CSV table of C-alpha atoms in Angstrom, one decimal:
chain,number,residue,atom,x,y,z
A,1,UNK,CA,165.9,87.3,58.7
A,2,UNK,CA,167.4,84.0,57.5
A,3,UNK,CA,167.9,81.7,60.6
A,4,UNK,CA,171.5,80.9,61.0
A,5,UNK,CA,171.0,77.5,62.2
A,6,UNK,CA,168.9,74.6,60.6
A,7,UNK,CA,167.0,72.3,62.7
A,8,UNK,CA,165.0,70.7,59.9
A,9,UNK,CA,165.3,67.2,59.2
A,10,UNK,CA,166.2,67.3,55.6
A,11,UNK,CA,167.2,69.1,53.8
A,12,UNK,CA,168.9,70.1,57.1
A,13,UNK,CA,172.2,72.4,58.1
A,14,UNK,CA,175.2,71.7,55.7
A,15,UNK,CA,178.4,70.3,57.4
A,16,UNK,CA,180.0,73.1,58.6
A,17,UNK,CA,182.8,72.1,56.2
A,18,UNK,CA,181.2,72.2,52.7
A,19,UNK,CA,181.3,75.5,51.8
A,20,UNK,CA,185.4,75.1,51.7
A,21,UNK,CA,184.6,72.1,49.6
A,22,UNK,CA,182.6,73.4,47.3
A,23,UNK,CA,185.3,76.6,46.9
A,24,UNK,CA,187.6,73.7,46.1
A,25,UNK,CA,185.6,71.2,43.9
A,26,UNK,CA,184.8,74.7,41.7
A,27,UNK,CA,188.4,76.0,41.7
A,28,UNK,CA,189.4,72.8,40.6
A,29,UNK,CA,186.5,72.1,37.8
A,30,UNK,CA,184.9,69.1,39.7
A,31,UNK,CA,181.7,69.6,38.4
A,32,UNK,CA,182.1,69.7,34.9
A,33,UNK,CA,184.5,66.5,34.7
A,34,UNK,CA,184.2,63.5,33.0
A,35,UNK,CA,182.5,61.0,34.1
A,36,UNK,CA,184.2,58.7,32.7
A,37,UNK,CA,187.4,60.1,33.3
A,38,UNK,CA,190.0,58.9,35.9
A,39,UNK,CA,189.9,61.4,38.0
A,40,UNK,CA,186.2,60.4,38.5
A,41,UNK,CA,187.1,57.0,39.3
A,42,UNK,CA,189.2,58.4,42.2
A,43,UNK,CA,186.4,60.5,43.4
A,44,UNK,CA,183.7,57.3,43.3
A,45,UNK,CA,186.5,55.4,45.1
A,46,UNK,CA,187.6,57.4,47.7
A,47,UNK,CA,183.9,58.1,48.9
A,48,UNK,CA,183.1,54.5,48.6
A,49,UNK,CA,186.4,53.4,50.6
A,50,UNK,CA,185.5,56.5,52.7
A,51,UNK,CA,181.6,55.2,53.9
A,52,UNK,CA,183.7,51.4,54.3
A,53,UNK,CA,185.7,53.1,56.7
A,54,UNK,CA,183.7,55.0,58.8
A,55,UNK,CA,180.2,52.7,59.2
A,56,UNK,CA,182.7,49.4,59.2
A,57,UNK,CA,181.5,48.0,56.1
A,58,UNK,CA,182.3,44.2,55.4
A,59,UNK,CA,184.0,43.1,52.2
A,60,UNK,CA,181.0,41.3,50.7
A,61,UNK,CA,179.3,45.5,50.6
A,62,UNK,CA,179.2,47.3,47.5
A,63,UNK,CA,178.5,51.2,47.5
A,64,UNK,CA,176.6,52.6,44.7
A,65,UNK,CA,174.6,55.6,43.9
A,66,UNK,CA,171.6,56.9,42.9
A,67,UNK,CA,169.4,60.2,42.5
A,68,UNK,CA,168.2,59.7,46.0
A,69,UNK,CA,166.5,57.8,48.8
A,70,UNK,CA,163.1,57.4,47.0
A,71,UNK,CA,164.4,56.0,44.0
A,72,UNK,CA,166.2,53.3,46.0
A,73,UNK,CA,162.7,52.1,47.5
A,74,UNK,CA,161.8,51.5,43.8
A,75,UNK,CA,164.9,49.7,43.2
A,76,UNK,CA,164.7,47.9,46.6
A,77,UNK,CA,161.5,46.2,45.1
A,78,UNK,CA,162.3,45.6,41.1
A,79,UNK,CA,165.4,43.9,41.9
A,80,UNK,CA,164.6,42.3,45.1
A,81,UNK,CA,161.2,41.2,45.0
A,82,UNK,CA,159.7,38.8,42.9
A,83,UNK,CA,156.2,38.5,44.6
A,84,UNK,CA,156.0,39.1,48.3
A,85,UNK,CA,157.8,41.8,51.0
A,86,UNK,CA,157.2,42.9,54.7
A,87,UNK,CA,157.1,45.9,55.2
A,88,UNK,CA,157.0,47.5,59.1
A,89,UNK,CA,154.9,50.7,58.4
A,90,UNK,CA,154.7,53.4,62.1
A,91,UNK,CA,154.2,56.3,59.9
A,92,UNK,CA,154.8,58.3,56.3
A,93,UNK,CA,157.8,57.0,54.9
A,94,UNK,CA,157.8,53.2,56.3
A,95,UNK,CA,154.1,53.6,54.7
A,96,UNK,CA,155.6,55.1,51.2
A,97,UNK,CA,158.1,52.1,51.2
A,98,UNK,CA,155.0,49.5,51.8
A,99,UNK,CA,152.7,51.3,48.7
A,100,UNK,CA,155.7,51.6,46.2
A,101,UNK,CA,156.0,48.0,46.6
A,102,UNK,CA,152.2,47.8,45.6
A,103,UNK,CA,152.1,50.3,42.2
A,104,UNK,CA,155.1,47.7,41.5
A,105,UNK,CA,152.3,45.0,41.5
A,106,UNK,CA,153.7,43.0,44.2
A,107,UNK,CA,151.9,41.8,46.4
A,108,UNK,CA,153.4,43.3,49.7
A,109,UNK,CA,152.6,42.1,54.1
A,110,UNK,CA,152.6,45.2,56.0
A,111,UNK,CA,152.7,45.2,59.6
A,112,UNK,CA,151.1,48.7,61.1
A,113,UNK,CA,151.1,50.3,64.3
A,114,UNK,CA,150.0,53.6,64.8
A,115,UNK,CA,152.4,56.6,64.6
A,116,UNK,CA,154.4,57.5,67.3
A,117,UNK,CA,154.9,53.7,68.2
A,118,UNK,CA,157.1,51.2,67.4
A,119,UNK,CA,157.2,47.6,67.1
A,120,UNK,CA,158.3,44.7,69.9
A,121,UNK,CA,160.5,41.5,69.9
A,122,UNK,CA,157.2,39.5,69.6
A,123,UNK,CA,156.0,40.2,66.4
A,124,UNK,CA,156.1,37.2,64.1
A,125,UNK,CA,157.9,36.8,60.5
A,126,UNK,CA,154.7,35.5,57.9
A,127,UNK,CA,156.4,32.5,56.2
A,128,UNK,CA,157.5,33.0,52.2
A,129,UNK,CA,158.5,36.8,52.2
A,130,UNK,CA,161.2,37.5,49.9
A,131,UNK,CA,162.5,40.8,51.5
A,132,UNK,CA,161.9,42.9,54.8
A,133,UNK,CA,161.9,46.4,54.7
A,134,UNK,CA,162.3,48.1,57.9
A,135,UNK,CA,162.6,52.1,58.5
A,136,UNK,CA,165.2,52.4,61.4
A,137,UNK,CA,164.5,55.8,61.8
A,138,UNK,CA,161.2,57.4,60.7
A,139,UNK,CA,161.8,60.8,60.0
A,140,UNK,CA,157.7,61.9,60.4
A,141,UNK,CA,157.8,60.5,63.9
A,142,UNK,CA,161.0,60.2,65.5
A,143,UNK,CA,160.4,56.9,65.9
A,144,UNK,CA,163.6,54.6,65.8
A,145,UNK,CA,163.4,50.9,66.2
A,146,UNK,CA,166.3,49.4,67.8
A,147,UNK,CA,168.6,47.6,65.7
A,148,UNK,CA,168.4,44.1,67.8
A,149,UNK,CA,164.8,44.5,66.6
A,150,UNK,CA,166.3,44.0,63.2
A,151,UNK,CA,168.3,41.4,63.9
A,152,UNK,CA,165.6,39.2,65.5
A,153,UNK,CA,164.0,39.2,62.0
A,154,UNK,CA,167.3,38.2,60.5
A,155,UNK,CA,166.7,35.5,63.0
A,156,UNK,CA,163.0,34.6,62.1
A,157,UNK,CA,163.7,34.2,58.6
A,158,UNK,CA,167.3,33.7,57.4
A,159,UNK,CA,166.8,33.6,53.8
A,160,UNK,CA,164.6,36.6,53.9
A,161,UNK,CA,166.3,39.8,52.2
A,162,UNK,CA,166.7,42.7,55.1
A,163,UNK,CA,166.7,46.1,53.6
A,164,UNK,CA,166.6,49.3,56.0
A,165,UNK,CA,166.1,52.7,55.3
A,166,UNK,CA,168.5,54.6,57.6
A,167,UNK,CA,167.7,58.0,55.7
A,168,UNK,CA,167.5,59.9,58.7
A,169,UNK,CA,169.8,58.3,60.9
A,170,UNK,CA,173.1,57.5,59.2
A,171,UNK,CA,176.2,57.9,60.3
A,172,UNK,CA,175.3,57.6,63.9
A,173,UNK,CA,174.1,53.7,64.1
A,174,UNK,CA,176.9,51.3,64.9
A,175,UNK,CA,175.0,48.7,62.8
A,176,UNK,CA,175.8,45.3,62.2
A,177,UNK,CA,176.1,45.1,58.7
A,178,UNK,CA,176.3,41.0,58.6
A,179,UNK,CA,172.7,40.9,59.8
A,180,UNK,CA,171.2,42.8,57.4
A,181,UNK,CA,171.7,43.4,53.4
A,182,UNK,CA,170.8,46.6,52.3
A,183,UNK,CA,171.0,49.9,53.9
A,184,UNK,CA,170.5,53.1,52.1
A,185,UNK,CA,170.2,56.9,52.9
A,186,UNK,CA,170.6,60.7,51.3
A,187,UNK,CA,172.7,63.2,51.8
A,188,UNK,CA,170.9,66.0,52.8
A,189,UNK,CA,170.3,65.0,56.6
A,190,UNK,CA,173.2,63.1,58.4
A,191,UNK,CA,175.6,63.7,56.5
A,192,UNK,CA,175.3,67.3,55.8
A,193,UNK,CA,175.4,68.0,51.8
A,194,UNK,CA,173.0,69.2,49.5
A,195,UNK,CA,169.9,67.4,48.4
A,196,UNK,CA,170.5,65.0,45.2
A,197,UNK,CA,172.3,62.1,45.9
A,198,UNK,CA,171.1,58.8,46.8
A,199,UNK,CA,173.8,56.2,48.2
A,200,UNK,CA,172.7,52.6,48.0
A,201,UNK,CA,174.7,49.9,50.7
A,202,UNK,CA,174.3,46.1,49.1
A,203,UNK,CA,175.5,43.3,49.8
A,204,UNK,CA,176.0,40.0,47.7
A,205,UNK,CA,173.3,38.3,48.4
A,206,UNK,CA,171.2,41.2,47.1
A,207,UNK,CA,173.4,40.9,43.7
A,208,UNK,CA,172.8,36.9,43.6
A,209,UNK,CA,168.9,38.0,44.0
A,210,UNK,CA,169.0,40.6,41.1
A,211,UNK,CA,170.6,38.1,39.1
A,212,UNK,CA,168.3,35.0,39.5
A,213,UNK,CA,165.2,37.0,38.7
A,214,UNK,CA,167.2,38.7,36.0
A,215,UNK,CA,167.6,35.0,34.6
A,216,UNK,CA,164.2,34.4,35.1
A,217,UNK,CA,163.0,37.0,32.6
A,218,UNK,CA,161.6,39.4,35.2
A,219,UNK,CA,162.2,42.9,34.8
A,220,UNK,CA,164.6,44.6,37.5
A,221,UNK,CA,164.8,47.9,35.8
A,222,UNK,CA,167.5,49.3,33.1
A,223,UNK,CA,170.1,51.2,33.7
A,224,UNK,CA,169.6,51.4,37.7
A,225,UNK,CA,169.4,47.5,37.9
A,226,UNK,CA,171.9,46.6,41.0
A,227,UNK,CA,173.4,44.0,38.3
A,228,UNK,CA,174.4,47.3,35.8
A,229,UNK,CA,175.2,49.6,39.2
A,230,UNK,CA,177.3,46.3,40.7
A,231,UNK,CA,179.4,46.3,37.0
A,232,UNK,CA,179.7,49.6,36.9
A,233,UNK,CA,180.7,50.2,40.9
A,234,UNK,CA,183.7,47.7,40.1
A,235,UNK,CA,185.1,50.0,37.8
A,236,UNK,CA,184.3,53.3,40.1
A,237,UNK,CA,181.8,54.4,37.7
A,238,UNK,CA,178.0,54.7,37.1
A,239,UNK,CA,175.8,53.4,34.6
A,240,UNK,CA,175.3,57.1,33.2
A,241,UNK,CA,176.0,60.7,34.3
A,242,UNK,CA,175.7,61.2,37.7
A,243,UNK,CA,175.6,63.9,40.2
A,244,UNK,CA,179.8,64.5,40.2
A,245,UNK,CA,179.9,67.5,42.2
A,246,UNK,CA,177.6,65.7,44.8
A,247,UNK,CA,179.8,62.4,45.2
A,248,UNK,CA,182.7,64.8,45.5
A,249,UNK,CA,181.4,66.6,48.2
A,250,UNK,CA,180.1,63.0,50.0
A,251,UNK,CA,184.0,62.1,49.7
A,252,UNK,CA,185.1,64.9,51.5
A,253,UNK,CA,182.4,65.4,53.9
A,254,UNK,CA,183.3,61.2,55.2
A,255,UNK,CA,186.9,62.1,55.2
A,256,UNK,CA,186.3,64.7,57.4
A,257,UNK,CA,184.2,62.7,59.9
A,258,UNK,CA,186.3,60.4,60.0
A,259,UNK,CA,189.4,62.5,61.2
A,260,UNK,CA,186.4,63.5,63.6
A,261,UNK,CA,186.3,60.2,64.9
A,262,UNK,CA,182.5,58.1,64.4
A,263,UNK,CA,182.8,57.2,68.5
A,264,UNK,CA,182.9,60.9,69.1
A,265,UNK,CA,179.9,61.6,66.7
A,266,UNK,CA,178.2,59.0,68.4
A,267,UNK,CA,178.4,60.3,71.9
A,268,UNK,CA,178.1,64.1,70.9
A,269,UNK,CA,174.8,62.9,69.4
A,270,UNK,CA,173.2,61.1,72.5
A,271,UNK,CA,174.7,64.0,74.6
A,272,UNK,CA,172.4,66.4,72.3
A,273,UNK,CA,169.7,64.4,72.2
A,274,UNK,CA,169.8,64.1,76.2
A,275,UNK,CA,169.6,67.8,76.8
A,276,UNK,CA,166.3,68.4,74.1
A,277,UNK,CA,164.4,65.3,75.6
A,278,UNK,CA,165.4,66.2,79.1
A,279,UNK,CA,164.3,69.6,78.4
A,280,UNK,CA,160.6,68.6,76.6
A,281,UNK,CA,160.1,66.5,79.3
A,282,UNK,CA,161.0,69.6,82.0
A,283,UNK,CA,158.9,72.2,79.7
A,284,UNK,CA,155.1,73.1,80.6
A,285,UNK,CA,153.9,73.8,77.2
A,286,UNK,CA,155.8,70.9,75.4
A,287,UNK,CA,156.8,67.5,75.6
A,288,UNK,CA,158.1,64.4,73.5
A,289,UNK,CA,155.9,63.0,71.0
A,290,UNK,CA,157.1,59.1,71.0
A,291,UNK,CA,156.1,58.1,75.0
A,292,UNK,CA,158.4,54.7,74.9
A,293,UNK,CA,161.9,56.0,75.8
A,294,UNK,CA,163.1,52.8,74.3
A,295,UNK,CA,161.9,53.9,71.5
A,296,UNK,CA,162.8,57.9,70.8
A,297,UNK,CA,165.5,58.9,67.7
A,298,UNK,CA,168.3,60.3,68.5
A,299,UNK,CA,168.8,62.1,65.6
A,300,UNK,CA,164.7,63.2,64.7
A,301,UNK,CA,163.3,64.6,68.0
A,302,UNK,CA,159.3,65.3,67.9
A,303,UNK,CA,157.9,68.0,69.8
A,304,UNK,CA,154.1,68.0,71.0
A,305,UNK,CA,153.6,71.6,70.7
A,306,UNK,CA,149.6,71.7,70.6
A,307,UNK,CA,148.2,75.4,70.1
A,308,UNK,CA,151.8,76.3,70.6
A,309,UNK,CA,153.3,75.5,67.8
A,310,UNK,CA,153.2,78.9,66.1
A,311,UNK,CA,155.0,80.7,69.4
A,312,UNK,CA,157.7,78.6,69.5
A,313,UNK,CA,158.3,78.7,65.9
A,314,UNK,CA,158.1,82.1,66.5
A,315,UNK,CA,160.2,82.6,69.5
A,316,UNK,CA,163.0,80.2,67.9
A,317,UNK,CA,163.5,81.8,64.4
A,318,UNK,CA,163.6,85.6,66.7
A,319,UNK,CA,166.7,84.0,67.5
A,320,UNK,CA,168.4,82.6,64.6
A,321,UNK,CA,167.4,78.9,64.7
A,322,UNK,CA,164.7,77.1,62.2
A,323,UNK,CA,163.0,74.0,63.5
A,324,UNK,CA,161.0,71.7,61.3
A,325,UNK,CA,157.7,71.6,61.0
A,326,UNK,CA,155.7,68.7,62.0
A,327,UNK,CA,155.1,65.9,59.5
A,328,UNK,CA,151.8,65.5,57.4
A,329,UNK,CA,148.5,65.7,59.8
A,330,UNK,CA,150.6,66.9,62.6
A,331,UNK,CA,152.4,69.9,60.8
A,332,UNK,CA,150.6,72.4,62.7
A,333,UNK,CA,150.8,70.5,66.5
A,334,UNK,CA,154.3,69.6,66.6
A,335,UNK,CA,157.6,70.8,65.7
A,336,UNK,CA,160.9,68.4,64.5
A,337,UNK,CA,164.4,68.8,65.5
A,338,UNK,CA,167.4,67.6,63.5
A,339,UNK,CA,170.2,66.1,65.2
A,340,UNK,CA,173.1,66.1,62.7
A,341,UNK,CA,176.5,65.9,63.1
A,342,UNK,CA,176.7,68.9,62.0
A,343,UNK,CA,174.6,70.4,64.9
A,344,UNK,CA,177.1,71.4,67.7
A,345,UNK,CA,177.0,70.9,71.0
A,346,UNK,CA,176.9,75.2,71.5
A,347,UNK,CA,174.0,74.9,69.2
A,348,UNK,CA,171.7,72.4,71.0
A,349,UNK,CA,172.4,74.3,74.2
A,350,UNK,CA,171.5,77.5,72.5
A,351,UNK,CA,168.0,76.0,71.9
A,352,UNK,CA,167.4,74.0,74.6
A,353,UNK,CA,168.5,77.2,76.9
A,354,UNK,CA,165.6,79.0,74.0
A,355,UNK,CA,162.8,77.2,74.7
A,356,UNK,CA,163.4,77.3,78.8
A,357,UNK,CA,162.9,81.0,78.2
């Protein structure tokens, strides 16, 4: 039996509206177009003016793509970095961002905490980083550090470079884009598409960085250098083939949230995310992983499932949902809960009602 609904945290359920768009984008030959054709150009540009739109990004933003999340942290660090970045590390992926920093041969500041924690107001900026890389959401934990958090840093150190990794938490954050400079996800959690696309949020700053260690005779990369994305992005292309069929689906995926309304996913996600915590909290077998309330995702909730991991998995693919297994050491003690857009409101009651039984 293949569940029917997808709990996992990515590659997680597809927007209920992408099988129509991929009917569509194959009806119409959308994968096999040019990229260099004008009817590519409108597809870059209406999901670039599509993402402006719905997260309210300011004029000085630039949208480009890549192959995904991961390659971004690489990019993050050749074009941003010239010797020293902070990196906030609470668990896998905060931690992956801090060592791709290092096999770059920087020489990267981490500040650590253990997992399931988060970070407070008081922590202090070390003098003479270039760039800050914060995970807003870690998707191994469900950890998610409030954006004021963020902001505070901005505050420590203005001419510091902020770059987050919202991977699994975009669309829902009502960030303030002026107080940070680089934001990046993938597709295949929050907004619903199939794995394979990177999308890369930069601002100008992080294009006058690229640029002055480009003149410096540093190396920033080749073709995925921001400078040759940035030329390229102006123009609504990409430096070489890219994923068409995936940027297509991205396009009409945004459009369709945004006819939804980004208020209304907002609340429909903290009214989900209510009824799972309420209901680990209520439960005599499980209960939230991340203690600090202050401090739980919204859209990655952890389960402590102990020995009973294996039932509930059990018990919740019997009845047509799949939950995600626990990250890393804790895959076999705790289970992880995706809470997409894309996840209903009928859904979430359906499992929270699942796991009272």
């Amino acid at each position: 039996m293949n569940p029917k609904i997808n709990f996992t945290p990515g590659p997680s359920q597809l927007y209920f509206t992408v099988e129509d768009h991929v009917r569509a984008a194959f009806r119409d030959g959308i994968p096999s177009i040019s990229h260099r054709s004008k009817q590519y150009e409108a597809i870059y540009k209406k999901a670039a003016d599509g993402l402006r739109t719905l997260l309210g990004l300011p004029a000085n933003y630039h949208v480009l793509f890549t192959g995904s999340a991961n390659e971004i942290w690489e990019r993050i660090v050749q074009n941003l970095v010239e010797e020293s970045s902070l990196h906030f590390v609470n668990g896998s992926f905060s931690k992956r961002f801090f060592e791709i920093a290092q096999l770059l041969n920087k020489k990267p500041i981490k500040i650590e905490v253990p997992m399931g924690q988060g970070f407070n107001s008081s922590v202090v900026v070390p003098a003479g980083v270039e760039l800050i890389g914060v995970t807003h959401n870690e998707t191994s934990t469900g950890v998610c550090q409030p954006p004021e958090f963020i902001y505070n840093l901005r505050a420590q150190r203005p001419d510091a470079l902020i770059a987050v990794d919202a991977v699994s938490s975009l669309p829902y954050p009502d960030f303030d884009y002026n107080k940070v400079d680089s934001v990046f996800f993938s597709v295949q959690k929050g907004f619903g598409l199939p794995a394979g696309l990177g999308v890369w949020l930069v601002n100008d700053r992080c294009i006058a960085k690229a640029e002055q260690l480009l003149a410096k005779g540093i190396s920033i990369g080749s073709f995925h250098s921001i400078p040759s994305l940035y030329t390229h992005a102006l123009k609504n292309q990409n430096p070489e083939t890219p994923n068409v069929l995936g940027i297509y689906l991205l396009a009409e995926v945004v459009d369709d949230m945004i006819r939804r309304g980004i208020s209304t996913i907002r609340k429909e996600t903290e009214y989900k995310a209510t009824l799972l915590y309420q209901a680990l909290e209520n439960h005599s077998l499980l209960k939230p992983f991340v203690q600090d309330k202050s401090l739980r995702s919204k859209t990655v909730i952890v389960a402590d499932c102990g020995e009973h991991t294996e039932k509930i998995t059990q018990l919740l693919i019997s009845k047509g949902m799949q939950p995600g297994d626990g990250y890393g050491s804790f895959k076999k003690t705790q289970l992880r809960f995706a809470n997409f857009p894309t996840h209903s409101k009928e859904q979430y009651e359906l499992l929270v009602d699942t796991l009272a039984n």
